[in-house]
mmCIF file of C-alpha atoms in Angstrom:
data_model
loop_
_atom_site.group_PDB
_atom_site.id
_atom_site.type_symbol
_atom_site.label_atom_id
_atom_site.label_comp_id
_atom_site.label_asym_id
_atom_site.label_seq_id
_atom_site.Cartn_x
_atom_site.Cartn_y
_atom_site.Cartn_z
ATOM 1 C CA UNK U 285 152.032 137.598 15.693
ATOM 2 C CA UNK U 286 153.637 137.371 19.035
ATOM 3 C CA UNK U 287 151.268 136.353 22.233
ATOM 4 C CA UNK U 288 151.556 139.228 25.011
ATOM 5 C CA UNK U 289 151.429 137.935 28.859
ATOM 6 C CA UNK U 290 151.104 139.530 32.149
ATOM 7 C CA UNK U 291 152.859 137.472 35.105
ATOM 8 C CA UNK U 292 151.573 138.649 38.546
ATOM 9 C CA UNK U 293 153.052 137.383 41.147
ATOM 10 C CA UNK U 294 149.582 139.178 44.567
ATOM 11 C CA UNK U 295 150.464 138.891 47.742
ATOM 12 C CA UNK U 296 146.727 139.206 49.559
ATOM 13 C CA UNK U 297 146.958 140.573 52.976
ATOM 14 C CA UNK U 298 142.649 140.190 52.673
ATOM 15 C CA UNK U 299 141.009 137.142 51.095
ATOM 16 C CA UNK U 300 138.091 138.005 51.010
ATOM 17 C CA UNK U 301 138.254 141.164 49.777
ATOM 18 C CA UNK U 302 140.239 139.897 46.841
ATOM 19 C CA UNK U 303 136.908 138.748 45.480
ATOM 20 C CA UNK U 304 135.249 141.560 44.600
ATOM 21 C CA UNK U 305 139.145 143.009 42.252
ATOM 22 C CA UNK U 306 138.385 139.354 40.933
ATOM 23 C CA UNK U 307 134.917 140.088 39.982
ATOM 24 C CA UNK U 308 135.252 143.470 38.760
ATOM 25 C CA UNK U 309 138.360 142.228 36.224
ATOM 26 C CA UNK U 310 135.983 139.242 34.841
ATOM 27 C CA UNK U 311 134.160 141.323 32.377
ATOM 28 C CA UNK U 312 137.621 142.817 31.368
ATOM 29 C CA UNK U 313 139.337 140.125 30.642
ATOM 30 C CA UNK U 314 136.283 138.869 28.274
ATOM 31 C CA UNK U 315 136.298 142.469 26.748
ATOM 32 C CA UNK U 316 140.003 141.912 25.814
ATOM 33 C CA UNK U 317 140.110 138.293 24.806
ATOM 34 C CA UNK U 318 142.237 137.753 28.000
ATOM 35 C CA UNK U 319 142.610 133.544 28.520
ATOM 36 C CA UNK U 320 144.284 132.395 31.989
ATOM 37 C CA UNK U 321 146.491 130.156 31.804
ATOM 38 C CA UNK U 322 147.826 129.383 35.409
ATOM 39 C CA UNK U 323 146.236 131.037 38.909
ATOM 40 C CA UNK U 324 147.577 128.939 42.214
ATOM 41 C CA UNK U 325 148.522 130.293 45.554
ATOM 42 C CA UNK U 326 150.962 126.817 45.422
ATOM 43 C CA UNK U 327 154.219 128.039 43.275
ATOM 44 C CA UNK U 328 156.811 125.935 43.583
ATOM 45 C CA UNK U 329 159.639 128.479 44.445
ATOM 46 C CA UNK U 330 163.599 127.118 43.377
ATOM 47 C CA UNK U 331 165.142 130.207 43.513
ATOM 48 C CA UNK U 332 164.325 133.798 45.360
ATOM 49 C CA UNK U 333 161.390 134.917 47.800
ATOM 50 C CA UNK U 334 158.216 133.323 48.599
ATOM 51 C CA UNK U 335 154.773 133.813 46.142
ATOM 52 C CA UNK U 336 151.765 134.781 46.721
ATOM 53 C CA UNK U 337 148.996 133.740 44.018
ATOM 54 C CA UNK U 338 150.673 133.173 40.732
ATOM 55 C CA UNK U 339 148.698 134.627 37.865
ATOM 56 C CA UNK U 340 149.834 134.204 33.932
ATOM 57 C CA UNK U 341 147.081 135.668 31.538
ATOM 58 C CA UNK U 342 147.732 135.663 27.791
ATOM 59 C CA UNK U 343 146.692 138.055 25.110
ATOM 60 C CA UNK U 344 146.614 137.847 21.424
ATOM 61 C CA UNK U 345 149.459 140.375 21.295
ATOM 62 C CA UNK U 346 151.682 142.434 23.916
ATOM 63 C CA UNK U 347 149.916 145.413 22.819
ATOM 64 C CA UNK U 348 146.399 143.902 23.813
ATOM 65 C CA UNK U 349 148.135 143.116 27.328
ATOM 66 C CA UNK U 350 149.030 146.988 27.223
ATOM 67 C CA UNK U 351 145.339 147.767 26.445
ATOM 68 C CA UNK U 352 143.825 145.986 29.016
ATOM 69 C CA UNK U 353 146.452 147.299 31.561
ATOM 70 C CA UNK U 354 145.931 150.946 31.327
ATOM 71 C CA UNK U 355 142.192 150.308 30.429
ATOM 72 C CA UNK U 356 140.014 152.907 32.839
ATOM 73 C CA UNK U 357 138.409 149.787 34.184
ATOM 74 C CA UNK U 358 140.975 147.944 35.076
ATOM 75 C CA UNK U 359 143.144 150.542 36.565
ATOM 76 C CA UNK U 360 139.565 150.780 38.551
ATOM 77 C CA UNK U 361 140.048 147.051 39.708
ATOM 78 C CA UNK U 362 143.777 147.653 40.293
ATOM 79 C CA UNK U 363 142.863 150.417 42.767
ATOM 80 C CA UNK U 364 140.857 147.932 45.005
ATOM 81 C CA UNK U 365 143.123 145.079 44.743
ATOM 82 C CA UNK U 366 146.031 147.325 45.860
ATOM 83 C CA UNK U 367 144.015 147.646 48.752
ATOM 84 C CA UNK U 368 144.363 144.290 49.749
ATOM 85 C CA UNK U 369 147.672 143.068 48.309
ATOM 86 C CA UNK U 370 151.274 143.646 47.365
ATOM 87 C CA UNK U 371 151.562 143.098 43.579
ATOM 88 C CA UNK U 372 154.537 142.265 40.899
ATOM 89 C CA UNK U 373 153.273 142.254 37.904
ATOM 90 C CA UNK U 374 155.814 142.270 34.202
ATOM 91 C CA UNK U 375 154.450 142.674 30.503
ATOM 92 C CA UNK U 376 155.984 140.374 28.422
ATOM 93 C CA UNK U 377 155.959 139.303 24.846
ATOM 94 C CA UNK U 378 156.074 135.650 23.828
ATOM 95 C CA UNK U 379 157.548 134.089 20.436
#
């Protein structure tokens, strides 16, 4: 079975209130077997705009990553971090 993956790409207008989205998704991503695989602030951007914090998470399948996304807690956790960021976040399904 295909891997699913969600590629954020957060721009945080407040640091430190990203903690507490960060804390809140923790439990989450255990719940849904969620393993990240890159989180830096330090893209290396060829082509297009400036990052923020890169964040790739993989899931056993693209309909896990679904799951988790409209999950009641994290759309929860999404409503703070919107608070304190700009997000662009894609689904995606791997080979």
């Amino acid at each position: 079975m295909a891997k699913g993956y969600i590629v954020a790409d957060i721009h945080v207008h407040d640091n430190g209130s990203l903690e507490k989205f960060i804390e809140m998704v923790k439990p989450i991503f255990k719940e849904y077997d969620a393993k990240i695989l890159v989180r830096t602030p330090n893209a290396e951007v060829r082509e297009g705009k400036k990052t923020g914090v890169v964040v790739v998470i993989e899931f056993e399948s693209i309909d896990k990553a679904r799951k988790f996304y409209e999950c009641d807690a994290y759309q929860a956790a999404k409503a703070e971090r919107d608070k304190i960021s700009d997000t662009d976040l894609i689904l995606v399904e791997g080979f």
